[in-house]
mmCIF file of C-alpha atoms in Angstrom:
data_model
loop_
_atom_site.group_PDB
_atom_site.id
_atom_site.type_symbol
_atom_site.label_atom_id
_atom_site.label_comp_id
_atom_site.label_asym_id
_atom_site.label_seq_id
_atom_site.Cartn_x
_atom_site.Cartn_y
_atom_site.Cartn_z
ATOM 1 C CA MET L 138 100.236 -109.562 15.734
ATOM 2 C CA ASN L 139 103.721 -110.655 14.700
ATOM 3 C CA TRP L 140 106.563 -109.209 16.802
ATOM 4 C CA SER L 141 110.176 -109.134 15.748
ATOM 5 C CA LYS L 142 112.778 -110.710 18.028
ATOM 6 C CA ASP L 143 114.002 -107.256 19.028
ATOM 7 C CA ASN L 144 110.514 -106.134 19.981
ATOM 8 C CA ARG L 145 109.930 -109.250 22.050
ATOM 9 C CA LEU L 146 113.170 -108.649 23.927
ATOM 10 C CA ALA L 147 112.318 -104.979 24.470
ATOM 11 C CA LEU L 148 108.975 -105.913 25.973
ATOM 12 C CA SER L 149 110.141 -108.941 27.947
ATOM 13 C CA ASP L 150 110.746 -106.874 31.099
ATOM 14 C CA ILE L 151 107.343 -105.150 30.988
ATOM 15 C CA TYR L 152 104.111 -106.909 31.824
ATOM 16 C CA ARG L 153 100.723 -105.608 30.710
ATOM 17 C CA VAL L 154 98.013 -106.379 33.229
ATOM 18 C CA LEU L 155 94.431 -105.345 33.608
ATOM 19 C CA GLU L 156 93.157 -103.361 36.554
ATOM 20 C CA PRO L 157 89.551 -103.698 37.730
ATOM 21 C CA GLY L 158 87.345 -102.472 34.921
ATOM 22 C CA ASN L 159 89.779 -103.815 32.286
ATOM 23 C CA ARG L 160 91.806 -100.562 32.275
ATOM 24 C CA PRO L 161 95.336 -101.422 30.974
ATOM 25 C CA MET L 162 98.326 -100.499 33.083
ATOM 26 C CA LEU L 163 102.064 -101.120 32.663
ATOM 27 C CA ARG L 164 104.062 -102.515 35.521
ATOM 28 C CA THR L 165 107.773 -102.946 35.642
ATOM 29 C CA PRO L 166 109.288 -105.993 37.372
ATOM 30 C CA ARG L 167 110.188 -105.648 41.034
ATOM 31 C CA HIS L 168 113.853 -104.749 41.578
ATOM 32 C CA ASP L 169 114.637 -106.805 44.682
ATOM 33 C CA ASN L 170 118.217 -105.534 44.871
ATOM 34 C CA LEU L 171 117.489 -101.888 44.050
ATOM 35 C CA ASN L 172 119.076 -99.430 46.459
ATOM 36 C CA ARG L 173 116.276 -96.828 46.580
ATOM 37 C CA VAL L 174 117.609 -93.686 48.298
ATOM 38 C CA VAL L 175 115.155 -90.902 49.142
ATOM 39 C CA ILE L 176 116.571 -87.407 49.863
ATOM 40 C CA LEU L 177 113.978 -85.179 51.501
ATOM 41 C CA ASN L 178 113.389 -82.108 53.648
ATOM 42 C CA PRO L 179 110.186 -80.040 53.699
ATOM 43 C CA LYS L 180 112.168 -76.814 53.438
ATOM 44 C CA GLY L 181 113.360 -75.738 50.040
ATOM 45 C CA GLY L 182 116.918 -74.641 49.410
ATOM 46 C CA CYS L 183 118.535 -77.116 51.778
ATOM 47 C CA GLY L 184 120.695 -78.758 49.106
ATOM 48 C CA LYS L 185 118.671 -81.861 48.202
ATOM 49 C CA SER L 186 119.421 -81.659 44.488
ATOM 50 C CA THR L 187 123.112 -80.909 45.088
ATOM 51 C CA LEU L 188 123.309 -83.987 47.268
ATOM 52 C CA VAL L 189 121.453 -86.148 44.729
ATOM 53 C CA THR L 190 123.625 -85.110 41.764
ATOM 54 C CA ASN L 191 126.937 -85.532 43.586
ATOM 55 C CA ILE L 192 126.019 -88.957 44.938
ATOM 56 C CA ALA L 193 124.908 -89.978 41.447
ATOM 57 C CA ALA L 194 128.169 -88.731 39.976
ATOM 58 C CA CYS L 195 130.121 -90.682 42.587
ATOM 59 C CA TYR L 196 128.325 -93.913 41.690
ATOM 60 C CA ALA L 197 128.792 -93.222 37.975
ATOM 61 C CA ALA L 198 132.508 -92.593 38.472
ATOM 62 C CA ARG L 199 132.758 -95.982 40.166
ATOM 63 C CA GLY L 200 131.299 -97.678 37.088
ATOM 64 C CA ALA L 201 127.783 -98.193 38.440
ATOM 65 C CA ALA L 202 124.612 -97.303 36.582
ATOM 66 C CA PRO L 203 122.686 -94.927 38.874
ATOM 67 C CA ALA L 204 119.394 -93.238 38.084
ATOM 68 C CA ILE L 205 117.849 -90.005 39.371
ATOM 69 C CA MET L 206 114.074 -89.735 39.870
ATOM 70 C CA ASP L 207 113.265 -86.052 40.075
ATOM 71 C CA PHE L 208 109.983 -85.220 41.914
ATOM 72 C CA ASP L 209 110.918 -81.558 42.490
ATOM 73 C CA PRO L 210 108.876 -79.226 40.239
ATOM 74 C CA GLN L 211 111.908 -76.937 40.020
ATOM 75 C CA GLY L 212 113.640 -79.714 38.087
ATOM 76 C CA SER L 213 117.148 -78.847 39.303
ATOM 77 C CA ALA L 214 118.444 -82.442 39.055
ATOM 78 C CA THR L 215 116.842 -82.857 35.617
ATOM 79 C CA ALA L 216 118.439 -79.583 34.412
ATOM 80 C CA TRP L 217 121.810 -80.789 35.754
ATOM 81 C CA LEU L 218 121.472 -83.966 33.722
ATOM 82 C CA GLY L 219 120.712 -81.820 30.682
ATOM 83 C CA ARG L 220 123.977 -79.921 31.184
ATOM 84 C CA ARG L 221 125.988 -83.113 31.721
ATOM 85 C CA PRO L 222 128.785 -83.501 29.140
ATOM 86 C CA GLY L 223 128.373 -86.418 26.741
ATOM 87 C CA ASP L 224 131.785 -87.865 27.569
ATOM 88 C CA ARG L 225 130.908 -88.370 31.239
ATOM 89 C CA ALA L 226 129.657 -91.640 32.724
ATOM 90 C CA GLN L 227 125.948 -92.125 32.067
ATOM 91 C CA ILE L 228 123.290 -91.326 34.648
ATOM 92 C CA HIS L 229 119.676 -92.166 33.795
ATOM 93 C CA GLY L 230 117.082 -89.472 34.498
ATOM 94 C CA ILE L 231 113.393 -89.847 35.272
ATOM 95 C CA THR L 232 111.317 -86.631 35.293
ATOM 96 C CA ALA L 233 108.753 -87.704 37.880
ATOM 97 C CA PHE L 234 107.440 -84.166 38.352
ATOM 98 C CA LYS L 235 106.054 -84.198 34.813
ATOM 99 C CA ARG L 236 102.918 -86.077 33.872
ATOM 100 C CA SER L 237 101.922 -87.143 30.399
ATOM 101 C CA ILE L 238 98.504 -88.063 29.014
ATOM 102 C CA HIS L 239 100.299 -90.223 26.443
ATOM 103 C CA ALA L 240 101.723 -92.735 28.900
ATOM 104 C CA THR L 241 100.735 -94.436 32.161
ATOM 105 C CA ARG L 242 102.289 -93.227 35.358
ATOM 106 C CA SER L 243 104.037 -96.558 35.927
ATOM 107 C CA TRP L 244 105.592 -96.306 32.461
ATOM 108 C CA GLN L 245 106.854 -92.802 33.208
ATOM 109 C CA LEU L 246 108.442 -93.947 36.472
ATOM 110 C CA ARG L 247 110.004 -97.145 35.119
ATOM 111 C CA VAL L 248 113.543 -97.824 36.293
ATOM 112 C CA PRO L 249 116.104 -99.424 33.934
ATOM 113 C CA GLU L 250 116.754 -103.046 34.809
ATOM 114 C CA GLU L 251 120.529 -102.425 35.028
ATOM 115 C CA THR L 252 120.076 -99.690 37.654
ATOM 116 C CA GLY L 253 121.527 -100.609 41.036
ATOM 117 C CA THR L 254 120.947 -97.328 42.839
ATOM 118 C CA LEU L 255 117.948 -95.024 42.431
ATOM 119 C CA LEU L 256 118.240 -91.544 43.924
ATOM 120 C CA VAL L 257 114.896 -89.837 44.568
ATOM 121 C CA ASP L 258 114.936 -86.040 44.700
ATOM 122 C CA SER L 259 111.778 -85.043 46.577
ATOM 123 C CA ALA L 260 109.806 -81.807 46.367
ATOM 124 C CA ALA L 261 109.567 -79.359 49.243
ATOM 125 C CA GLY L 262 106.383 -79.157 51.311
ATOM 126 C CA ILE L 263 105.079 -82.654 50.576
ATOM 127 C CA SER L 264 101.881 -83.947 52.253
ATOM 128 C CA HIS L 265 101.758 -86.868 54.676
ATOM 129 C CA ASP L 266 100.305 -89.104 51.966
ATOM 130 C CA GLU L 267 103.158 -88.153 49.610
ATOM 131 C CA LEU L 268 105.655 -88.788 52.377
ATOM 132 C CA ARG L 269 104.340 -92.286 52.929
ATOM 133 C CA GLU L 270 104.370 -93.009 49.195
ATOM 134 C CA LEU L 271 107.902 -91.633 48.680
ATOM 135 C CA THR L 272 109.453 -93.580 51.515
ATOM 136 C CA ARG L 273 107.604 -96.836 50.916
ATOM 137 C CA ASP L 274 110.109 -99.488 49.766
ATOM 138 C CA SER L 275 113.022 -97.122 50.389
ATOM 139 C CA SER L 276 116.307 -98.649 51.434
ATOM 140 C CA SER L 277 117.776 -95.401 52.789
ATOM 141 C CA ILE L 278 116.494 -91.935 53.655
ATOM 142 C CA LEU L 279 118.775 -88.890 53.814
ATOM 143 C CA VAL L 280 117.804 -85.583 55.408
ATOM 144 C CA PRO L 281 120.155 -82.662 54.603
ATOM 145 C CA VAL L 282 120.066 -79.892 57.228
ATOM 146 C CA LEU L 283 121.530 -76.367 57.070
ATOM 147 C CA PRO L 284 123.025 -74.606 60.129
ATOM 148 C CA SER L 285 120.102 -72.204 60.872
ATOM 149 C CA MET L 286 117.226 -72.142 63.359
ATOM 150 C CA MET L 287 114.605 -72.402 60.623
ATOM 151 C CA ASP L 288 116.303 -75.416 59.062
ATOM 152 C CA THR L 289 116.768 -77.287 62.342
ATOM 153 C CA HIS L 290 113.091 -76.744 63.142
ATOM 154 C CA ALA L 291 112.097 -78.085 59.693
ATOM 155 C CA ALA L 292 114.401 -81.058 60.141
ATOM 156 C CA SER L 293 112.885 -81.943 63.522
ATOM 157 C CA ARG L 294 109.430 -81.877 61.956
ATOM 158 C CA ILE L 295 110.320 -84.138 59.006
ATOM 159 C CA ILE L 296 112.105 -86.638 61.231
ATOM 160 C CA ALA L 297 109.077 -86.776 63.525
ATOM 161 C CA ASP L 298 106.847 -87.294 60.487
ATOM 162 C CA LEU L 299 109.097 -90.041 59.167
ATOM 163 C CA LEU L 300 108.904 -91.923 62.459
ATOM 164 C CA LEU L 301 105.261 -91.287 63.354
ATOM 165 C CA VAL L 302 103.521 -90.827 59.975
ATOM 166 C CA ALA L 303 105.604 -92.848 57.525
ATOM 167 C CA LYS L 304 106.247 -95.427 60.289
ATOM 168 C CA ILE L 305 109.957 -95.728 59.551
ATOM 169 C CA ASN L 306 111.329 -98.477 61.767
ATOM 170 C CA ARG L 307 114.349 -97.205 63.718
ATOM 171 C CA ASN L 308 115.618 -100.785 63.954
ATOM 172 C CA GLU L 309 116.190 -100.882 60.199
ATOM 173 C CA GLN L 310 118.615 -97.952 60.517
ATOM 174 C CA LYS L 311 117.638 -96.521 57.115
ATOM 175 C CA LEU L 312 117.412 -92.905 58.235
ATOM 176 C CA ALA L 313 120.436 -90.584 58.384
ATOM 177 C CA VAL L 314 121.163 -86.863 58.579
ATOM 178 C CA ILE L 315 123.718 -84.782 56.633
ATOM 179 C CA ALA L 316 124.937 -81.408 57.876
ATOM 180 C CA ASN L 317 125.095 -79.263 54.757
ATOM 181 C CA ARG L 318 126.814 -75.956 53.798
ATOM 182 C CA THR L 319 128.658 -75.743 57.067
ATOM 183 C CA ARG L 320 131.597 -73.544 58.040
ATOM 184 C CA LYS L 321 134.266 -74.959 60.271
ATOM 185 C CA ASN L 322 134.700 -73.666 63.823
ATOM 186 C CA THR L 323 131.534 -71.544 63.827
ATOM 187 C CA LYS L 324 128.849 -71.282 66.516
ATOM 188 C CA SER L 325 126.177 -72.171 63.983
ATOM 189 C CA LEU L 326 127.889 -75.467 63.167
ATOM 190 C CA ALA L 327 128.327 -76.278 66.873
ATOM 191 C CA LYS L 328 124.637 -75.631 67.515
ATOM 192 C CA LEU L 329 123.640 -77.727 64.464
ATOM 193 C CA MET L 330 125.760 -80.693 65.597
ATOM 194 C CA ARG L 331 124.316 -80.569 69.120
ATOM 195 C CA PHE L 332 120.807 -80.484 67.686
ATOM 196 C CA LEU L 333 121.447 -83.377 65.290
ATOM 197 C CA ASP L 334 123.060 -85.427 68.055
ATOM 198 C CA SER L 335 119.963 -84.908 70.218
ATOM 199 C CA LEU L 336 117.770 -86.526 67.578
ATOM 200 C CA GLY L 337 119.428 -89.890 68.000
ATOM 201 C CA ILE L 338 119.741 -90.196 64.179
ATOM 202 C CA PRO L 339 123.209 -90.912 62.729
ATOM 203 C CA ILE L 340 125.087 -87.956 61.193
ATOM 204 C CA ILE L 341 126.955 -89.593 58.319
ATOM 205 C CA ALA L 342 128.612 -86.546 56.723
ATOM 206 C CA VAL L 343 129.350 -82.844 57.176
ATOM 207 C CA LEU L 344 129.510 -80.987 53.870
ATOM 208 C CA ARG L 345 131.261 -77.640 53.839
ATOM 209 C CA ASP L 346 129.965 -74.446 52.246
ATOM 210 C CA SER L 347 132.122 -74.725 49.134
ATOM 211 C CA GLN L 348 132.061 -73.142 45.677
ATOM 212 C CA ASN L 349 133.079 -76.555 44.336
ATOM 213 C CA PHE L 350 129.471 -77.709 44.578
ATOM 214 C CA VAL L 351 128.264 -74.543 42.816
ATOM 215 C CA TYR L 352 130.760 -75.049 39.963
ATOM 216 C CA ALA L 353 129.869 -78.753 39.652
ATOM 217 C CA ALA L 354 126.152 -77.913 39.427
ATOM 218 C CA GLU L 355 126.755 -75.388 36.689
ATOM 219 C CA GLU L 356 128.815 -77.826 34.624
ATOM 220 C CA GLY L 357 126.598 -80.859 35.033
ATOM 221 C CA ILE L 358 129.249 -82.860 36.891
ATOM 222 C CA GLY L 359 129.984 -83.965 40.457
ATOM 223 C CA VAL L 360 132.949 -83.175 42.693
ATOM 224 C CA HIS L 361 134.286 -86.644 41.949
ATOM 225 C CA GLU L 362 134.759 -85.523 38.345
ATOM 226 C CA MET L 363 136.795 -82.435 39.232
ATOM 227 C CA GLN L 364 140.511 -81.969 39.862
ATOM 228 C CA PRO L 365 141.234 -84.150 42.945
ATOM 229 C CA SER L 366 143.517 -81.648 44.700
ATOM 230 C CA ARG L 367 140.795 -79.007 44.535
ATOM 231 C CA VAL L 368 137.955 -81.093 45.914
ATOM 232 C CA ARG L 369 139.533 -83.643 48.287
ATOM 233 C CA PRO L 370 137.595 -82.607 51.437
ATOM 234 C CA ASP L 371 134.308 -82.622 49.520
ATOM 235 C CA VAL L 372 134.992 -85.983 47.876
ATOM 236 C CA GLU L 373 135.790 -87.530 51.250
ATOM 237 C CA GLN L 374 132.389 -86.553 52.633
ATOM 238 C CA ILE L 375 130.471 -87.783 49.596
ATOM 239 C CA ASP L 376 132.450 -91.054 49.822
ATOM 240 C CA ARG L 377 131.355 -91.376 53.475
ATOM 241 C CA ILE L 378 127.717 -91.020 52.387
ATOM 242 C CA VAL L 379 128.036 -93.602 49.615
ATOM 243 C CA THR L 380 129.813 -96.033 51.936
ATOM 244 C CA TRP L 381 126.907 -95.784 54.373
ATOM 245 C CA LEU L 382 124.374 -96.213 51.562
ATOM 246 C CA GLU L 383 126.159 -99.307 50.290
ATOM 247 C CA GLY L 384 125.531 -101.044 53.616
ATOM 248 C CA TRP L 385 121.736 -100.910 53.223
ATOM 249 C CA GLN L 386 121.205 -104.649 52.945
ATOM 250 C CA GLN L 387 123.269 -105.404 56.057
ATOM 251 C CA ARG L 388 121.471 -102.644 58.003
ATOM 252 C CA ARG L 389 118.075 -103.943 56.929
ATOM 253 C CA GLN L 390 118.976 -107.509 57.930
ATOM 254 C CA ARG L 391 120.190 -106.407 61.347
ATOM 255 C CA GLY L 392 117.032 -104.337 61.801
ATOM 256 C CA LEU L 393 114.795 -107.296 60.968
ATOM 257 C CA GLU L 394 116.683 -109.485 63.393
ATOM 258 C CA LEU L 395 116.448 -106.870 66.161
ATOM 259 C CA THR L 396 112.735 -106.378 65.539
ATOM 260 C CA GLY L 397 112.202 -110.134 65.693
ATOM 261 C CA MET L 398 114.112 -110.384 68.979
ATOM 262 C CA ARG L 399 112.055 -107.595 70.557
ATOM 263 C CA ARG L 400 108.837 -109.226 69.443
ATOM 264 C CA ASN L 401 109.895 -112.519 70.971
ATOM 265 C CA VAL L 402 110.776 -110.829 74.267
ATOM 266 C CA LEU L 403 107.423 -109.014 74.335
ATOM 267 C CA SER L 404 105.555 -112.213 73.498
ATOM 268 C CA ALA L 405 107.338 -114.085 76.271
ATOM 269 C CA ALA L 406 106.565 -111.323 78.739
ATOM 270 C CA VAL L 407 102.852 -111.392 77.802
ATOM 271 C CA SER L 408 102.732 -115.204 78.104
ATOM 272 C CA ALA L 409 104.347 -115.111 81.509
ATOM 273 C CA ARG L 410 101.527 -112.980 82.954
#
């Protein structure tokens, strides 16, 4: 078969391999520098999609090329992308909750080569196997929590599952919590902050209960793309999240070094017996 130059270039980043039984499968090249951020919470309505879309809009406003991988069957992030004005910075969308008989799963989930940050919007109520699969190869994991008893209970369960089931290494410091839809100087916020502090997981932002996020969702934009004087407190918190996310490589390196040091100490202690 004769391929044109354009076709060869289009296929150069995709390798066709054969699985056992000669069943063809498409694999995309490994993105060694991909910042893969997973946002999850087993309880629905905690603001995962709002968080995903506003972080994506922040990266896009900075000139990056983010992508959103939407695993939530509700498709809120995908619908937001559909409402996004054409004159706004581009954000690539991957509808992971849809399956097609006309394409392999790996083809459906392919990430553009130019993507530096991939934001994964997870579904509610995922199984342990799905949790392990979602968080495998993640660089950062964000858990949004609302100020209610039900939400704090759900958050404690997912964090326990992340540490015990998904085997997230605390030393890598990839896990963080975000207090969402909070109201300043309320008892519910005070209780939430005490609970989050007791988990020993960093709280990297406190998002207020603001209509700015509602308006942004309806218009297909992020708070970074709204009038600055109107959204300054919201932008500051999203910026804090993105700043923490940008340090993923340094956090991972420190975690690997710390894990290595602990292993050496344990090995020396065993040898000394």
